[in-house]
Amino acid sequence: MSTDTAPRRSIAVAITGASGAIYAMRTLAALLERGCHIELVVSDYGRRLLRDELGDEASMDKLTGYLVSKYGAAVRNGTMTVYSNKDLGAKIASGSQGCQGMVVVPCSMKSLAGIAHGLSRNLVERAADVMLKERRLLIIVPRETPMSLPQLKNMVLCAEAGAMIMPAMPAFYQMPQTLDDLADFMAGKILSALGFEHQLYPAWKG
Ligand SMILES: Cc1cc2nc3c(=O)[nH]c(=O)nc-3n(C[C@H](O)[C@H](O)[C@H](O)COP(=O)(O)O)c2cc1C
């Protein structure tokens, strides 16, 4: 049976201003390679961190070109809509949108706090709030070290509300050789949580 008519899976991705832009890029590429539709929102500091950590070629206006040149043409299997973080009328600001899941990668402590307290001050926070209220999968990938008590409590609040807290903590038992290996590990964890099969890191054989 042809799968050409199978609906694309829609996943919301938010990129905020924590270190770890490479995790966001690898996650986006892996989802696009699998033919997903991505609803993408990037905070102002998320945009800055893309440039600071990956260079001007990874700036938002060049994003698709960057993903294709780094990860290959299969990235074009998917589609992507990019929203302004100020656009609280965007599709993903509503519970009637069809995203099965959302990942905030990387998630700053500021955005974590906003999500934990249901502030909905911008589209990142509102879209995450929608996932929680609709009881859909919200994966939060926080990055900070060390962490204050308020930051730890904000993670607990999000977990209690139903989010999956997946700290940006790649493992080393798969013997990473490069930064890309570390990014593959985090992207693989995110894909597994979203229910995708992948070979982004070697399966643990015990
Ligand atoms: C180079 C740089 C690195 C940063 N890294 C982190 C980080 O790892 N974690 C974090 O919580 N905030 C980090 N910040 C601070 C956030 O970017 C800042 O709190 C910002 O207001 C977050 O806003 P946003 O959540 O809307 O993106 C960093 C800022 C800069 C400029």
mmCIF file with all atom_site columns, N, CA and C in Angstrom, residues 8-64:
data_model
loop_
_atom_site.group_PDB
_atom_site.id
_atom_site.type_symbol
_atom_site.label_atom_id
_atom_site.label_alt_id
_atom_site.label_comp_id
_atom_site.label_asym_id
_atom_site.label_entity_id
_atom_site.label_seq_id
_atom_site.pdbx_PDB_ins_code
_atom_site.Cartn_x
_atom_site.Cartn_y
_atom_site.Cartn_z
_atom_site.occupancy
_atom_site.B_iso_or_equiv
_atom_site.pdbx_formal_charge
_atom_site.auth_seq_id
_atom_site.auth_comp_id
_atom_site.auth_asym_id
_atom_site.auth_atom_id
_atom_site.pdbx_PDB_model_num
ATOM 1   N N  . ARG A 1 8  ? 0.871  13.773 7.332  1.00 0.00 ? 8  ARG A N  1
ATOM 2   C CA . ARG A 1 8  ? 2.136  14.061 8.008  1.00 0.00 ? 8  ARG A CA 1
ATOM 3   C C  . ARG A 1 8  ? 1.884  14.180 9.497  1.00 0.00 ? 8  ARG A C  1
ATOM 4   N N  . ARG A 1 9  ? 2.830  13.733 10.294 1.00 0.00 ? 9  ARG A N  1
ATOM 5   C CA . ARG A 1 9  ? 2.727  14.021 11.722 1.00 0.00 ? 9  ARG A CA 1
ATOM 6   C C  . ARG A 1 9  ? 3.146  15.455 11.966 1.00 0.00 ? 9  ARG A C  1
ATOM 7   N N  . SER A 1 10 ? 2.354  16.172 12.728 1.00 0.00 ? 10 SER A N  1
ATOM 8   C CA . SER A 1 10 ? 2.651  17.564 13.058 1.00 0.00 ? 10 SER A CA 1
ATOM 9   C C  . SER A 1 10 ? 3.256  17.639 14.451 1.00 0.00 ? 10 SER A C  1
ATOM 10  N N  . ILE A 1 11 ? 4.415  18.261 14.542 1.00 0.00 ? 11 ILE A N  1
ATOM 11  C CA . ILE A 1 11 ? 5.096  18.420 15.829 1.00 0.00 ? 11 ILE A CA 1
ATOM 12  C C  . ILE A 1 11 ? 5.449  19.896 15.984 1.00 0.00 ? 11 ILE A C  1
ATOM 13  N N  . ALA A 1 12 ? 5.154  20.459 17.164 1.00 0.00 ? 12 ALA A N  1
ATOM 14  C CA . ALA A 1 12 ? 5.578  21.831 17.451 1.00 0.00 ? 12 ALA A CA 1
ATOM 15  C C  . ALA A 1 12 ? 6.971  21.794 18.066 1.00 0.00 ? 12 ALA A C  1
ATOM 16  N N  . VAL A 1 13 ? 7.827  22.684 17.588 1.00 0.00 ? 13 VAL A N  1
ATOM 17  C CA . VAL A 1 13 ? 9.188  22.789 18.134 1.00 0.00 ? 13 VAL A CA 1
ATOM 18  C C  . VAL A 1 13 ? 9.416  24.239 18.545 1.00 0.00 ? 13 VAL A C  1
ATOM 19  N N  . ALA A 1 14 ? 9.874  24.434 19.777 1.00 0.00 ? 14 ALA A N  1
ATOM 20  C CA . ALA A 1 14 ? 10.245 25.769 20.246 1.00 0.00 ? 14 ALA A CA 1
ATOM 21  C C  . ALA A 1 14 ? 11.728 25.765 20.568 1.00 0.00 ? 14 ALA A C  1
ATOM 22  N N  . ILE A 1 15 ? 12.405 26.806 20.113 1.00 0.00 ? 15 ILE A N  1
ATOM 23  C CA . ILE A 1 15 ? 13.832 26.977 20.407 1.00 0.00 ? 15 ILE A CA 1
ATOM 24  C C  . ILE A 1 15 ? 13.964 28.241 21.252 1.00 0.00 ? 15 ILE A C  1
ATOM 25  N N  . THR A 1 16 ? 14.524 28.112 22.450 1.00 0.00 ? 16 THR A N  1
ATOM 26  C CA . THR A 1 16 ? 14.671 29.289 23.312 1.00 0.00 ? 16 THR A CA 1
ATOM 27  C C  . THR A 1 16 ? 16.155 29.536 23.601 1.00 0.00 ? 16 THR A C  1
ATOM 28  N N  . GLY A 1 17 ? 16.416 30.594 24.374 1.00 0.00 ? 17 GLY A N  1
ATOM 29  C CA . GLY A 1 17 ? 17.777 31.095 24.493 1.00 0.00 ? 17 GLY A CA 1
ATOM 30  C C  . GLY A 1 17 ? 18.651 30.411 25.521 1.00 0.00 ? 17 GLY A C  1
ATOM 31  N N  . ALA A 1 18 ? 18.650 29.099 25.539 1.00 0.00 ? 18 ALA A N  1
ATOM 32  C CA . ALA A 1 18 ? 19.626 28.356 26.350 1.00 0.00 ? 18 ALA A CA 1
ATOM 33  C C  . ALA A 1 18 ? 20.699 27.809 25.423 1.00 0.00 ? 18 ALA A C  1
ATOM 34  N N  . SER A 1 19 ? 21.839 27.526 25.980 1.00 0.00 ? 19 SER A N  1
ATOM 35  C CA . SER A 1 19 ? 22.906 26.929 25.187 1.00 0.00 ? 19 SER A CA 1
ATOM 36  C C  . SER A 1 19 ? 22.447 25.555 24.678 1.00 0.00 ? 19 SER A C  1
ATOM 37  N N  . GLY A 1 20 ? 22.903 25.207 23.475 1.00 0.00 ? 20 GLY A N  1
ATOM 38  C CA . GLY A 1 20 ? 22.507 23.899 22.926 1.00 0.00 ? 20 GLY A CA 1
ATOM 39  C C  . GLY A 1 20 ? 21.753 24.013 21.620 1.00 0.00 ? 20 GLY A C  1
ATOM 40  N N  . ALA A 1 21 ? 22.066 25.033 20.820 1.00 0.00 ? 21 ALA A N  1
ATOM 41  C CA . ALA A 1 21 ? 21.394 25.190 19.522 1.00 0.00 ? 21 ALA A CA 1
ATOM 42  C C  . ALA A 1 21 ? 21.563 23.949 18.650 1.00 0.00 ? 21 ALA A C  1
ATOM 43  N N  . ILE A 1 22 ? 22.683 23.265 18.804 1.00 0.00 ? 22 ILE A N  1
ATOM 44  C CA . ILE A 1 22 ? 22.924 22.074 17.976 1.00 0.00 ? 22 ILE A CA 1
ATOM 45  C C  . ILE A 1 22 ? 21.881 20.979 18.263 1.00 0.00 ? 22 ILE A C  1
ATOM 46  N N  . TYR A 1 23 ? 21.397 20.908 19.499 1.00 0.00 ? 23 TYR A N  1
ATOM 47  C CA . TYR A 1 23 ? 20.346 19.929 19.817 1.00 0.00 ? 23 TYR A CA 1
ATOM 48  C C  . TYR A 1 23 ? 19.072 20.253 19.039 1.00 0.00 ? 23 TYR A C  1
ATOM 49  N N  . ALA A 1 24 ? 18.763 21.558 18.967 1.00 0.00 ? 24 ALA A N  1
ATOM 50  C CA . ALA A 1 24 ? 17.556 21.964 18.234 1.00 0.00 ? 24 ALA A CA 1
ATOM 51  C C  . ALA A 1 24 ? 17.686 21.635 16.757 1.00 0.00 ? 24 ALA A C  1
ATOM 52  N N  . MET A 1 25 ? 18.866 21.922 16.182 1.00 0.00 ? 25 MET A N  1
ATOM 53  C CA . MET A 1 25 ? 19.053 21.682 14.747 1.00 0.00 ? 25 MET A CA 1
ATOM 54  C C  . MET A 1 25 ? 18.970 20.192 14.424 1.00 0.00 ? 25 MET A C  1
ATOM 55  N N  . ARG A 1 26 ? 19.589 19.363 15.269 1.00 0.00 ? 26 ARG A N  1
ATOM 56  C CA . ARG A 1 26 ? 19.561 17.920 14.983 1.00 0.00 ? 26 ARG A CA 1
ATOM 57  C C  . ARG A 1 26 ? 18.156 17.365 15.121 1.00 0.00 ? 26 ARG A C  1
ATOM 58  N N  . THR A 1 27 ? 17.410 17.897 16.109 1.00 0.00 ? 27 THR A N  1
ATOM 59  C CA . THR A 1 27 ? 16.032 17.436 16.307 1.00 0.00 ? 27 THR A CA 1
ATOM 60  C C  . THR A 1 27 ? 15.160 17.834 15.119 1.00 0.00 ? 27 THR A C  1
ATOM 61  N N  . LEU A 1 28 ? 15.288 19.103 14.708 1.00 0.00 ? 28 LEU A N  1
ATOM 62  C CA . LEU A 1 28 ? 14.509 19.556 13.550 1.00 0.00 ? 28 LEU A CA 1
ATOM 63  C C  . LEU A 1 28 ? 14.819 18.697 12.328 1.00 0.00 ? 28 LEU A C  1
ATOM 64  N N  . ALA A 1 29 ? 16.121 18.491 12.056 1.00 0.00 ? 29 ALA A N  1
ATOM 65  C CA . ALA A 1 29 ? 16.508 17.727 10.867 1.00 0.00 ? 29 ALA A CA 1
ATOM 66  C C  . ALA A 1 29 ? 15.942 16.307 10.927 1.00 0.00 ? 29 ALA A C  1
ATOM 67  N N  . ALA A 1 30 ? 16.035 15.678 12.093 1.00 0.00 ? 30 ALA A N  1
ATOM 68  C CA . ALA A 1 30 ? 15.574 14.288 12.211 1.00 0.00 ? 30 ALA A CA 1
ATOM 69  C C  . ALA A 1 30 ? 14.061 14.189 11.993 1.00 0.00 ? 30 ALA A C  1
ATOM 70  N N  . LEU A 1 31 ? 13.312 15.167 12.497 1.00 0.00 ? 31 LEU A N  1
ATOM 71  C CA . LEU A 1 31 ? 11.849 15.147 12.304 1.00 0.00 ? 31 LEU A CA 1
ATOM 72  C C  . LEU A 1 31 ? 11.499 15.430 10.843 1.00 0.00 ? 31 LEU A C  1
ATOM 73  N N  . LEU A 1 32 ? 12.199 16.377 10.245 1.00 0.00 ? 32 LEU A N  1
ATOM 74  C CA . LEU A 1 32 ? 11.933 16.702 8.830  1.00 0.00 ? 32 LEU A CA 1
ATOM 75  C C  . LEU A 1 32 ? 12.287 15.515 7.934  1.00 0.00 ? 32 LEU A C  1
ATOM 76  N N  . GLU A 1 33 ? 13.402 14.836 8.221  1.00 0.00 ? 33 GLU A N  1
ATOM 77  C CA . GLU A 1 33 ? 13.784 13.649 7.436  1.00 0.00 ? 33 GLU A CA 1
ATOM 78  C C  . GLU A 1 33 ? 12.667 12.619 7.454  1.00 0.00 ? 33 GLU A C  1
ATOM 79  N N  . ARG A 1 34 ? 11.922 12.552 8.545  1.00 0.00 ? 34 ARG A N  1
ATOM 80  C CA . ARG A 1 34 ? 10.835 11.577 8.674  1.00 0.00 ? 34 ARG A CA 1
ATOM 81  C C  . ARG A 1 34 ? 9.518  12.095 8.108  1.00 0.00 ? 34 ARG A C  1
ATOM 82  N N  . GLY A 1 35 ? 9.575  13.208 7.414  1.00 0.00 ? 35 GLY A N  1
ATOM 83  C CA . GLY A 1 35 ? 8.391  13.710 6.716  1.00 0.00 ? 35 GLY A CA 1
ATOM 84  C C  . GLY A 1 35 ? 7.412  14.453 7.589  1.00 0.00 ? 35 GLY A C  1
ATOM 85  N N  . CYS A 1 36 ? 7.850  14.853 8.772  1.00 0.00 ? 36 CYS A N  1
ATOM 86  C CA . CYS A 1 36 ? 6.939  15.569 9.680  1.00 0.00 ? 36 CYS A CA 1
ATOM 87  C C  . CYS A 1 36 ? 6.665  16.978 9.171  1.00 0.00 ? 36 CYS A C  1
ATOM 88  N N  . HIS A 1 37 ? 5.543  17.530 9.638  1.00 0.00 ? 37 HIS A N  1
ATOM 89  C CA . HIS A 1 37 ? 5.315  18.963 9.516  1.00 0.00 ? 37 HIS A CA 1
ATOM 90  C C  . HIS A 1 37 ? 5.703  19.594 10.848 1.00 0.00 ? 37 HIS A C  1
ATOM 91  N N  . ILE A 1 38 ? 6.558  20.605 10.791 1.00 0.00 ? 38 ILE A N  1
ATOM 92  C CA . ILE A 1 38 ? 7.029  21.270 12.007 1.00 0.00 ? 38 ILE A CA 1
ATOM 93  C C  . ILE A 1 38 ? 6.373  22.641 12.119 1.00 0.00 ? 38 ILE A C  1
ATOM 94  N N  . GLU A 1 39 ? 5.796  22.881 13.288 1.00 0.00 ? 39 GLU A N  1
ATOM 95  C CA . GLU A 1 39 ? 5.321  24.222 13.632 1.00 0.00 ? 39 GLU A CA 1
ATOM 96  C C  . GLU A 1 39 ? 6.409  24.810 14.526 1.00 0.00 ? 39 GLU A C  1
ATOM 97  N N  . LEU A 1 40 ? 7.170  25.767 13.990 1.00 0.00 ? 40 LEU A N  1
ATOM 98  C CA . LEU A 1 40 ? 8.383  26.227 14.670 1.00 0.00 ? 40 LEU A CA 1
ATOM 99  C C  . LEU A 1 40 ? 8.226  27.642 15.219 1.00 0.00 ? 40 LEU A C  1
ATOM 100 N N  . VAL A 1 41 ? 8.618  27.809 16.476 1.00 0.00 ? 41 VAL A N  1
ATOM 101 C CA . VAL A 1 41 ? 8.668  29.148 17.056 1.00 0.00 ? 41 VAL A CA 1
ATOM 102 C C  . VAL A 1 41 ? 10.002 29.283 17.789 1.00 0.00 ? 41 VAL A C  1
ATOM 103 N N  . VAL A 1 42 ? 10.661 30.405 17.564 1.00 0.00 ? 42 VAL A N  1
ATOM 104 C CA . VAL A 1 42 ? 11.998 30.631 18.117 1.00 0.00 ? 42 VAL A CA 1
ATOM 105 C C  . VAL A 1 42 ? 11.980 31.979 18.836 1.00 0.00 ? 42 VAL A C  1
ATOM 106 N N  . SER A 1 43 ? 12.373 31.962 20.107 1.00 0.00 ? 43 SER A N  1
ATOM 107 C CA . SER A 1 43 ? 12.394 33.218 20.874 1.00 0.00 ? 43 SER A CA 1
ATOM 108 C C  . SER A 1 43 ? 13.519 34.114 20.358 1.00 0.00 ? 43 SER A C  1
ATOM 109 N N  . ASP A 1 44 ? 13.513 35.371 20.776 1.00 0.00 ? 44 ASP A N  1
ATOM 110 C CA . ASP A 1 44 ? 14.581 36.294 20.354 1.00 0.00 ? 44 ASP A CA 1
ATOM 111 C C  . ASP A 1 44 ? 15.955 35.761 20.750 1.00 0.00 ? 44 ASP A C  1
ATOM 112 N N  . TYR A 1 45 ? 16.077 35.292 22.005 1.00 0.00 ? 45 TYR A N  1
ATOM 113 C CA . TYR A 1 45 ? 17.376 34.763 22.428 1.00 0.00 ? 45 TYR A CA 1
ATOM 114 C C  . TYR A 1 45 ? 17.662 33.392 21.811 1.00 0.00 ? 45 TYR A C  1
ATOM 115 N N  . GLY A 1 46 ? 16.619 32.671 21.459 1.00 0.00 ? 46 GLY A N  1
ATOM 116 C CA . GLY A 1 46 ? 16.838 31.437 20.691 1.00 0.00 ? 46 GLY A CA 1
ATOM 117 C C  . GLY A 1 46 ? 17.487 31.753 19.354 1.00 0.00 ? 46 GLY A C  1
ATOM 118 N N  . ARG A 1 47 ? 16.997 32.821 18.705 1.00 0.00 ? 47 ARG A N  1
ATOM 119 C CA . ARG A 1 47 ? 17.586 33.249 17.424 1.00 0.00 ? 47 ARG A CA 1
ATOM 120 C C  . ARG A 1 47 ? 19.045 33.655 17.622 1.00 0.00 ? 47 ARG A C  1
ATOM 121 N N  . ARG A 1 48 ? 19.291 34.373 18.708 1.00 0.00 ? 48 ARG A N  1
ATOM 122 C CA . ARG A 1 48 ? 20.667 34.813 18.975 1.00 0.00 ? 48 ARG A CA 1
ATOM 123 C C  . ARG A 1 48 ? 21.597 33.614 19.194 1.00 0.00 ? 48 ARG A C  1
ATOM 124 N N  . LEU A 1 49 ? 21.130 32.640 19.966 1.00 0.00 ? 49 LEU A N  1
ATOM 125 C CA . LEU A 1 49 ? 21.974 31.472 20.267 1.00 0.00 ? 49 LEU A CA 1
ATOM 126 C C  . LEU A 1 49 ? 22.251 30.634 19.026 1.00 0.00 ? 49 LEU A C  1
ATOM 127 N N  . LEU A 1 50 ? 21.292 30.598 18.093 1.00 0.00 ? 50 LEU A N  1
ATOM 128 C CA . LEU A 1 50 ? 21.561 29.886 16.826 1.00 0.00 ? 50 LEU A CA 1
ATOM 129 C C  . LEU A 1 50 ? 22.784 30.490 16.152 1.00 0.00 ? 50 LEU A C  1
ATOM 130 N N  . ARG A 1 51 ? 22.821 31.816 16.097 1.00 0.00 ? 51 ARG A N  1
ATOM 131 C CA . ARG A 1 51 ? 23.955 32.497 15.439 1.00 0.00 ? 51 ARG A CA 1
ATOM 132 C C  . ARG A 1 51 ? 25.222 32.391 16.282 1.00 0.00 ? 51 ARG A C  1
ATOM 133 N N  . ASP A 1 52 ? 25.084 32.610 17.605 1.00 0.00 ? 52 ASP A N  1
ATOM 134 C CA . ASP A 1 52 ? 26.274 32.603 18.474 1.00 0.00 ? 52 ASP A CA 1
ATOM 135 C C  . ASP A 1 52 ? 26.968 31.243 18.451 1.00 0.00 ? 52 ASP A C  1
ATOM 136 N N  . GLU A 1 53 ? 26.173 30.174 18.478 1.00 0.00 ? 53 GLU A N  1
ATOM 137 C CA . GLU A 1 53 ? 26.779 28.848 18.644 1.00 0.00 ? 53 GLU A CA 1
ATOM 138 C C  . GLU A 1 53 ? 27.050 28.136 17.320 1.00 0.00 ? 53 GLU A C  1
ATOM 139 N N  . LEU A 1 54 ? 26.276 28.485 16.272 1.00 0.00 ? 54 LEU A N  1
ATOM 140 C CA . LEU A 1 54 ? 26.425 27.741 15.011 1.00 0.00 ? 54 LEU A CA 1
ATOM 141 C C  . LEU A 1 54 ? 26.863 28.625 13.852 1.00 0.00 ? 54 LEU A C  1
ATOM 142 N N  . GLY A 1 55 ? 26.898 29.935 14.071 1.00 0.00 ? 55 GLY A N  1
ATOM 143 C CA . GLY A 1 55 ? 27.359 30.840 13.022 1.00 0.00 ? 55 GLY A CA 1
ATOM 144 C C  . GLY A 1 55 ? 26.211 31.449 12.229 1.00 0.00 ? 55 GLY A C  1
ATOM 145 N N  . ASP A 1 56 ? 26.552 32.466 11.458 1.00 0.00 ? 56 ASP A N  1
ATOM 146 C CA . ASP A 1 56 ? 25.537 33.217 10.706 1.00 0.00 ? 56 ASP A CA 1
ATOM 147 C C  . ASP A 1 56 ? 24.748 32.338 9.739  1.00 0.00 ? 56 ASP A C  1
ATOM 148 N N  . GLU A 1 57 ? 25.385 31.286 9.254  1.00 0.00 ? 57 GLU A N  1
ATOM 149 C CA . GLU A 1 57 ? 24.685 30.419 8.281  1.00 0.00 ? 57 GLU A CA 1
ATOM 150 C C  . GLU A 1 57 ? 23.504 29.684 8.912  1.00 0.00 ? 57 GLU A C  1
ATOM 151 N N  . ALA A 1 58 ? 23.454 29.668 10.263 1.00 0.00 ? 58 ALA A N  1
ATOM 152 C CA . ALA A 1 58 ? 22.319 29.025 10.944 1.00 0.00 ? 58 ALA A CA 1
ATOM 153 C C  . ALA A 1 58 ? 21.276 30.050 11.389 1.00 0.00 ? 58 ALA A C  1
ATOM 154 N N  . SER A 1 59 ? 21.384 31.298 10.913 1.00 0.00 ? 59 SER A N  1
ATOM 155 C CA . SER A 1 59 ? 20.379 32.293 11.319 1.00 0.00 ? 59 SER A CA 1
ATOM 156 C C  . SER A 1 59 ? 19.028 31.919 10.703 1.00 0.00 ? 59 SER A C  1
ATOM 157 N N  . MET A 1 60 ? 17.969 32.436 11.296 1.00 0.00 ? 60 MET A N  1
ATOM 158 C CA . MET A 1 60 ? 16.616 31.987 10.944 1.00 0.00 ? 60 MET A CA 1
ATOM 159 C C  . MET A 1 60 ? 16.296 32.135 9.460  1.00 0.00 ? 60 MET A C  1
ATOM 160 N N  . ASP A 1 61 ? 16.790 33.214 8.826  1.00 0.00 ? 61 ASP A N  1
ATOM 161 C CA . ASP A 1 61 ? 16.460 33.421 7.418  1.00 0.00 ? 61 ASP A CA 1
ATOM 162 C C  . ASP A 1 61 ? 17.179 32.416 6.507  1.00 0.00 ? 61 ASP A C  1
ATOM 163 N N  . LYS A 1 62 ? 18.136 31.682 7.038  1.00 0.00 ? 62 LYS A N  1
ATOM 164 C CA . LYS A 1 62 ? 18.876 30.700 6.232  1.00 0.00 ? 62 LYS A CA 1
ATOM 165 C C  . LYS A 1 62 ? 18.660 29.275 6.754  1.00 0.00 ? 62 LYS A C  1
ATOM 166 N N  . LEU A 1 63 ? 17.648 29.087 7.594  1.00 0.00 ? 63 LEU A N  1
ATOM 167 C CA . LEU A 1 63 ? 17.532 27.845 8.363  1.00 0.00 ? 63 LEU A CA 1
ATOM 168 C C  . LEU A 1 63 ? 17.450 26.590 7.486  1.00 0.00 ? 63 LEU A C  1
ATOM 169 N N  . THR A 1 64 ? 16.565 26.602 6.492  1.00 0.00 ? 64 THR A N  1
ATOM 170 C CA . THR A 1 64 ? 16.401 25.391 5.671  1.00 0.00 ? 64 THR A CA 1
ATOM 171 C C  . THR A 1 64 ? 17.701 25.058 4.950  1.00 0.00 ? 64 THR A C  1
#
